């Protein structure tokens, strides 16, 4: 009996699955689909939604070559078949051919864009396939001629003697097939600090801001071509924490931070993309010195409440999604470090809060962690920030001032209560420190926030006197 195994092929993403078949005097049994075991061995967690069986009466029945817009796992339950696949996706593997004999012990995972076909080698062949999109009439798909000379598939039963449908006899030659565009990541909120960092980490992604896709417009959201994307990175959010306390701000905040993620979760199920959603330490009340992913959320302000609602919607509505909670974000754009650096250069002496604790998260670190987790971590909730000892906003401001040649004493420490006096500010958690154990167990070791800060300030020196 074979051991369960997953093997790569010369067609990227086309995988051969060796299945254990348990036999006795009564017949045999196999696990045709076992999500946990197969995913652990490298099969994509492709979330099948429909199971189909094609029964073939006689040897020589031939079907294909069809590249439908979904992924599939194919196998046979009775008899034997010759399977053949041709890559119709754009890129260097376009036109690549792979063949193998299908028996109850052999299954093949076929990514969308790869044309699939088979020819029965015995009578009474039951060919089954799981797909991750519902079949519906009129769905267009690419196809290629069974006898295409470029593909040169060595059919065991000559096509002149095979049973082939009239439609399959008219499939186009490979040279006439327009390659399928490979699914590319989509970055929402591409003009923000995180969105810009994600574009560097995912250079092949489609990056859209509000001008290209206003995610708050649900009609525009529904009309987007989601089938073109395998990953959606949702960096779009309402981040004006204090403005969210107003009536108008609260409504806009909930639309972007709660309603939109909930709809994206539903779209990810419908279209088979992996959703990555970014969240915040503001979902916690800050009473614990360090927050684990298992801690009950208890946000103190409207912004945190909206983000917590969005997190729950994604985690409940898209089981294969990643939700990455982060803290004290620093990137290319307005942020705390940039503000302190500007004040230092201007000779100012700011008052900075000294009783809120956390860690900085540099956007390039968050983008790199995103890439790492997408490449093999289990779905779910992760905390992501830079590492090192937690500190306060005041201590970080002092660090920036010293790097700019100013005295650390130029920064004045104040309490949160003192800083908020006379201002319309939302409540903030006293501790935004995120536990990073789950991230480390997934194999990602975040860089120290101090080291990352020093690198950022060193880069800034090349463009100014600081």
CSV table of C-alpha atoms in Angstrom, one decimal, residues 95-392:
chain,number,residue,atom,x,y,z
A,95,UNK,CA,2.2,24.8,-23.6
A,96,UNK,CA,4.0,22.5,-21.2
A,97,UNK,CA,2.5,18.9,-21.2
A,98,UNK,CA,2.2,16.4,-18.4
A,99,UNK,CA,0.7,12.9,-18.6
A,100,UNK,CA,0.2,10.1,-16.1
A,101,UNK,CA,-2.0,7.0,-15.7
A,102,UNK,CA,-4.8,7.5,-13.3
A,103,UNK,CA,-5.8,4.6,-11.0
A,104,UNK,CA,-7.5,4.6,-7.6
A,105,UNK,CA,-4.1,5.1,-6.1
A,106,UNK,CA,-3.3,8.3,-8.2
A,107,UNK,CA,-5.0,11.7,-8.1
A,108,UNK,CA,-4.0,15.0,-9.7
A,109,UNK,CA,-4.5,18.5,-8.5
A,110,UNK,CA,-5.1,20.8,-11.4
A,111,UNK,CA,-4.8,24.6,-10.9
A,112,UNK,CA,-7.1,26.9,-12.9
A,113,UNK,CA,-5.6,27.8,-16.3
A,114,UNK,CA,-4.2,24.3,-16.9
A,115,UNK,CA,-6.2,22.3,-19.5
A,116,UNK,CA,-7.4,18.9,-18.2
A,117,UNK,CA,-8.3,15.8,-20.2
A,118,UNK,CA,-8.4,12.0,-19.9
A,119,UNK,CA,-8.9,8.9,-22.0
A,120,UNK,CA,-10.3,5.7,-20.5
A,121,UNK,CA,-8.1,2.6,-20.6
A,122,UNK,CA,-10.7,0.2,-19.5
A,123,UNK,CA,-14.5,-0.1,-19.6
A,124,UNK,CA,-16.6,1.2,-16.8
A,125,UNK,CA,-14.4,4.1,-15.6
A,126,UNK,CA,-15.8,6.4,-12.9
A,127,UNK,CA,-13.8,9.6,-13.1
A,128,UNK,CA,-14.4,12.0,-10.2
A,129,UNK,CA,-13.4,15.6,-9.5
A,130,UNK,CA,-13.7,18.1,-6.7
A,131,UNK,CA,-13.9,21.8,-7.8
A,132,UNK,CA,-13.8,25.0,-5.8
A,133,UNK,CA,-16.4,26.9,-7.8
A,134,UNK,CA,-20.0,26.0,-8.6
A,135,UNK,CA,-20.6,25.0,-12.2
A,136,UNK,CA,-23.1,27.1,-14.1
A,137,UNK,CA,-24.2,27.1,-17.7
A,138,UNK,CA,-22.5,29.5,-20.1
A,139,UNK,CA,-19.2,29.9,-18.2
A,140,UNK,CA,-16.5,30.5,-20.9
A,141,UNK,CA,-13.2,28.6,-20.7
A,142,UNK,CA,-10.1,27.9,-22.7
A,143,UNK,CA,-9.6,24.7,-24.6
A,144,UNK,CA,-7.0,23.1,-26.9
A,145,UNK,CA,-7.3,20.4,-29.6
A,146,UNK,CA,-6.7,16.9,-28.4
A,147,UNK,CA,-4.5,16.2,-31.5
A,148,UNK,CA,-2.5,19.5,-31.4
A,149,UNK,CA,0.9,18.7,-33.0
A,150,UNK,CA,2.8,21.0,-30.7
A,151,UNK,CA,1.5,19.3,-27.6
A,152,UNK,CA,2.0,15.9,-29.3
A,153,UNK,CA,0.2,13.9,-26.6
A,154,UNK,CA,0.7,10.2,-27.0
A,155,UNK,CA,-2.9,8.9,-26.6
A,156,UNK,CA,-2.9,5.2,-25.9
A,157,UNK,CA,-6.1,4.8,-28.0
A,158,UNK,CA,-5.6,6.5,-31.3
A,159,UNK,CA,-8.0,9.5,-31.5
A,160,UNK,CA,-9.4,8.1,-34.8
A,161,UNK,CA,-10.7,5.2,-32.7
A,162,UNK,CA,-11.7,7.1,-29.6
A,163,UNK,CA,-15.2,8.3,-28.5
A,164,UNK,CA,-15.0,12.1,-28.6
A,165,UNK,CA,-17.7,14.7,-28.4
A,166,UNK,CA,-18.4,17.0,-31.5
A,167,UNK,CA,-17.5,20.0,-29.4
A,168,UNK,CA,-14.1,18.6,-28.4
A,169,UNK,CA,-13.3,17.9,-32.0
A,170,UNK,CA,-13.4,21.6,-32.8
A,171,UNK,CA,-11.1,22.8,-30.0
A,172,UNK,CA,-8.5,25.3,-31.3
A,173,UNK,CA,-4.8,24.7,-31.9
A,174,UNK,CA,-2.4,25.8,-29.2
A,175,UNK,CA,-1.1,28.6,-31.4
A,176,UNK,CA,-4.6,30.1,-31.5
A,177,UNK,CA,-5.2,30.0,-27.7
A,178,UNK,CA,-4.8,33.3,-25.9
A,179,UNK,CA,-2.8,32.5,-22.7
A,180,UNK,CA,-4.8,32.8,-19.4
A,181,UNK,CA,-3.6,35.7,-17.3
A,182,UNK,CA,-2.1,34.3,-14.1
A,183,UNK,CA,-4.0,35.3,-11.0
A,184,UNK,CA,-2.1,38.1,-9.2
A,185,UNK,CA,-2.4,39.5,-5.7
A,186,UNK,CA,-4.6,42.6,-5.2
A,187,UNK,CA,-3.6,45.3,-2.8
A,188,UNK,CA,-6.5,47.5,-1.5
A,189,UNK,CA,-5.5,50.8,0.0
A,190,UNK,CA,-2.3,50.9,-2.0
A,191,UNK,CA,-1.6,54.6,-1.4
A,192,UNK,CA,-1.3,54.3,2.4
A,193,UNK,CA,1.9,53.5,4.3
A,194,UNK,CA,1.2,49.8,4.5
A,195,UNK,CA,0.0,49.7,0.9
A,196,UNK,CA,3.2,51.2,-0.4
A,197,UNK,CA,5.3,48.6,1.5
A,198,UNK,CA,3.2,45.8,0.2
A,199,UNK,CA,3.8,46.9,-3.3
A,200,UNK,CA,7.5,46.5,-2.7
A,201,UNK,CA,7.1,43.1,-1.2
A,202,UNK,CA,4.6,41.9,-3.8
A,203,UNK,CA,5.9,43.6,-7.0
A,204,UNK,CA,3.6,41.6,-9.3
A,205,UNK,CA,0.5,42.7,-7.4
A,206,UNK,CA,-2.3,44.9,-8.8
A,207,UNK,CA,-2.3,47.9,-6.5
A,208,UNK,CA,-5.4,50.0,-6.3
A,209,UNK,CA,-6.3,53.1,-4.2
A,210,UNK,CA,-9.7,54.8,-3.8
A,211,UNK,CA,-9.5,56.3,-7.3
A,212,UNK,CA,-9.4,52.8,-8.9
A,213,UNK,CA,-11.7,51.0,-6.5
A,214,UNK,CA,-13.7,52.7,-3.7
A,215,UNK,CA,-14.2,49.8,-1.4
A,216,UNK,CA,-16.8,51.7,0.5
A,217,UNK,CA,-18.9,51.6,-2.7
A,218,UNK,CA,-20.5,48.2,-2.4
A,219,UNK,CA,-21.6,48.2,-6.0
A,220,UNK,CA,-18.1,48.9,-7.2
A,221,UNK,CA,-16.9,46.2,-4.9
A,222,UNK,CA,-19.3,43.6,-6.3
A,223,UNK,CA,-18.3,44.6,-9.9
A,224,UNK,CA,-14.6,44.1,-9.5
A,225,UNK,CA,-12.9,41.1,-11.3
A,226,UNK,CA,-12.2,39.0,-8.2
A,227,UNK,CA,-11.5,35.9,-10.2
A,228,UNK,CA,-8.3,37.5,-11.4
A,229,UNK,CA,-6.7,37.4,-8.0
A,230,UNK,CA,-5.4,34.6,-5.8
A,231,UNK,CA,-4.6,36.8,-2.8
A,232,UNK,CA,-6.3,40.1,-1.6
A,233,UNK,CA,-4.3,42.2,0.8
A,234,UNK,CA,-6.8,44.6,2.5
A,235,UNK,CA,-4.8,47.6,3.6
A,236,UNK,CA,-7.8,49.9,3.2
A,237,UNK,CA,-9.1,51.2,6.5
A,238,UNK,CA,-10.3,54.2,8.4
A,239,UNK,CA,-7.5,55.2,10.7
A,240,UNK,CA,-8.6,58.6,12.0
A,241,UNK,CA,-9.0,57.4,15.6
A,242,UNK,CA,-10.3,60.7,17.1
A,243,UNK,CA,-12.6,61.6,14.2
A,244,UNK,CA,-14.3,58.2,14.6
A,245,UNK,CA,-15.8,59.5,17.8
A,246,UNK,CA,-18.0,61.9,15.8
A,247,UNK,CA,-21.3,60.8,14.3
A,248,UNK,CA,-20.2,61.2,10.7
A,249,UNK,CA,-16.8,59.7,11.4
A,250,UNK,CA,-18.3,56.7,13.3
A,251,UNK,CA,-20.4,55.8,10.3
A,252,UNK,CA,-17.6,56.1,7.8
A,253,UNK,CA,-15.3,54.2,10.2
A,254,UNK,CA,-17.7,51.3,10.5
A,255,UNK,CA,-18.3,51.1,6.8
A,256,UNK,CA,-14.6,50.7,6.0
A,257,UNK,CA,-13.4,48.8,9.0
A,258,UNK,CA,-16.4,46.4,9.6
A,259,UNK,CA,-18.8,46.3,6.6
A,260,UNK,CA,-16.1,46.1,3.9
A,261,UNK,CA,-14.1,43.3,5.5
A,262,UNK,CA,-17.3,41.3,6.0
A,263,UNK,CA,-18.1,41.6,2.3
A,264,UNK,CA,-14.5,40.8,1.3
A,265,UNK,CA,-14.8,37.6,3.4
A,266,UNK,CA,-17.9,36.6,1.5
A,267,UNK,CA,-16.2,37.4,-1.8
A,268,UNK,CA,-13.2,35.3,-0.9
A,269,UNK,CA,-15.5,32.3,-0.4
A,270,UNK,CA,-17.3,33.0,-3.7
A,271,UNK,CA,-14.1,33.5,-5.8
A,272,UNK,CA,-11.5,31.4,-4.1
A,273,UNK,CA,-9.0,34.0,-3.1
A,274,UNK,CA,-7.0,34.2,0.1
A,275,UNK,CA,-7.9,37.3,2.1
A,276,UNK,CA,-5.3,39.0,4.3
A,277,UNK,CA,-6.9,41.6,6.6
A,278,UNK,CA,-4.9,44.0,8.8
A,279,UNK,CA,-6.0,45.0,12.3
A,280,UNK,CA,-4.8,46.9,15.4
A,281,UNK,CA,-3.8,46.6,19.0
A,282,UNK,CA,-6.8,49.0,19.7
A,283,UNK,CA,-9.1,46.0,19.8
A,284,UNK,CA,-7.8,45.5,23.4
A,285,UNK,CA,-8.5,47.6,26.4
A,286,UNK,CA,-4.8,47.7,27.4
A,287,UNK,CA,-5.2,46.3,30.9
A,288,UNK,CA,-3.0,43.3,30.3
A,289,UNK,CA,0.8,44.1,30.0
A,290,UNK,CA,1.0,41.9,26.9
A,291,UNK,CA,-1.9,40.8,24.6
A,292,UNK,CA,-2.1,37.3,23.2
A,293,UNK,CA,-4.2,36.3,20.2
A,294,UNK,CA,-6.5,34.4,22.6
A,295,UNK,CA,-7.4,37.5,24.7
A,296,UNK,CA,-11.0,38.7,24.6
A,297,UNK,CA,-11.2,41.9,22.7
A,298,UNK,CA,-12.5,44.9,24.6
A,299,UNK,CA,-11.9,48.1,22.6
A,300,UNK,CA,-12.0,51.5,24.3
A,301,UNK,CA,-13.0,53.6,21.3
A,302,UNK,CA,-15.2,53.6,18.2
A,303,UNK,CA,-12.2,52.9,15.9
A,304,UNK,CA,-11.2,49.8,18.0
A,305,UNK,CA,-14.8,48.6,18.0
A,306,UNK,CA,-15.0,48.8,14.3
A,307,UNK,CA,-11.7,47.0,13.8
A,308,UNK,CA,-12.8,44.2,16.2
A,309,UNK,CA,-16.0,43.8,14.3
A,310,UNK,CA,-14.1,43.5,11.0
A,311,UNK,CA,-11.8,40.9,12.5
A,312,UNK,CA,-14.7,38.8,13.7
A,313,UNK,CA,-16.4,39.0,10.3
A,314,UNK,CA,-13.3,37.9,8.5
A,315,UNK,CA,-12.4,35.1,10.9
A,316,UNK,CA,-15.9,33.7,10.9
A,317,UNK,CA,-16.7,34.3,7.2
A,318,UNK,CA,-13.4,33.3,5.5
A,319,UNK,CA,-11.9,30.3,7.3
A,320,UNK,CA,-8.8,30.5,5.0
A,321,UNK,CA,-8.1,34.1,5.8
A,322,UNK,CA,-5.2,35.7,7.7
A,323,UNK,CA,-5.9,38.5,10.1
A,324,UNK,CA,-2.8,40.3,11.2
A,325,UNK,CA,-3.1,42.6,14.2
A,326,UNK,CA,-0.4,45.2,14.5
A,327,UNK,CA,0.6,48.2,16.5
A,328,UNK,CA,2.2,51.6,16.2
A,329,UNK,CA,2.6,51.5,12.4
A,330,UNK,CA,5.5,53.3,10.8
A,331,UNK,CA,6.1,53.6,7.0
A,332,UNK,CA,6.4,55.9,4.1
A,333,UNK,CA,4.1,58.8,5.1
A,334,UNK,CA,2.9,60.8,8.1
A,335,UNK,CA,3.6,58.9,11.3
A,336,UNK,CA,5.0,59.4,14.8
A,337,UNK,CA,8.7,58.9,13.9
A,338,UNK,CA,8.4,61.4,11.0
A,339,UNK,CA,6.6,63.9,13.2
A,340,UNK,CA,9.3,63.7,16.0
A,341,UNK,CA,12.0,64.0,13.4
A,342,UNK,CA,10.5,67.1,11.9
A,343,UNK,CA,10.0,68.7,15.4
A,344,UNK,CA,13.6,67.9,16.3
A,345,UNK,CA,14.8,69.6,13.1
A,346,UNK,CA,12.6,72.6,13.8
A,347,UNK,CA,14.1,73.0,17.2
A,348,UNK,CA,10.8,72.2,19.0
A,349,UNK,CA,10.4,70.6,22.4
A,350,UNK,CA,7.3,68.4,22.2
A,351,UNK,CA,5.3,66.9,25.1
A,352,UNK,CA,5.0,63.1,24.6
A,353,UNK,CA,3.0,60.5,26.4
A,354,UNK,CA,5.1,58.4,28.8
A,355,UNK,CA,2.5,55.9,30.1
A,356,UNK,CA,1.5,54.1,27.0
A,357,UNK,CA,3.6,51.0,26.2
A,358,UNK,CA,4.0,49.1,22.9
A,359,UNK,CA,6.3,48.3,20.0
A,360,UNK,CA,6.7,50.0,16.6
A,361,UNK,CA,5.7,48.0,13.5
A,362,UNK,CA,7.6,49.1,10.4
A,363,UNK,CA,5.6,48.6,7.3
A,364,UNK,CA,8.3,46.7,5.5
A,365,UNK,CA,8.5,44.3,8.4
A,366,UNK,CA,4.7,43.7,8.3
A,367,UNK,CA,4.9,43.2,4.5
A,368,UNK,CA,7.7,40.7,4.9
A,369,UNK,CA,5.7,38.8,7.6
A,370,UNK,CA,2.7,38.8,5.3
A,371,UNK,CA,4.7,37.1,2.6
A,372,UNK,CA,6.1,34.6,5.0
A,373,UNK,CA,2.7,33.7,6.5
A,374,UNK,CA,1.2,33.3,3.0
A,375,UNK,CA,3.9,31.0,2.0
A,376,UNK,CA,3.0,28.3,4.5
A,377,UNK,CA,1.4,29.3,7.8
A,378,UNK,CA,-2.0,28.1,8.8
A,379,UNK,CA,-4.8,30.5,8.4
A,380,UNK,CA,-6.1,32.5,11.3
A,381,UNK,CA,-5.1,35.4,13.6
A,382,UNK,CA,-1.5,36.5,14.1
A,383,UNK,CA,0.0,39.4,16.0
A,384,UNK,CA,2.8,41.1,14.0
A,385,UNK,CA,5.1,43.9,15.2
A,386,UNK,CA,8.8,44.5,15.4
A,387,UNK,CA,10.5,42.7,18.3
A,388,UNK,CA,12.6,43.8,21.2
A,389,UNK,CA,11.6,45.2,24.6
A,390,UNK,CA,8.4,47.2,24.7
A,391,UNK,CA,8.8,51.0,25.3
A,392,UNK,CA,6.8,54.2,25.5
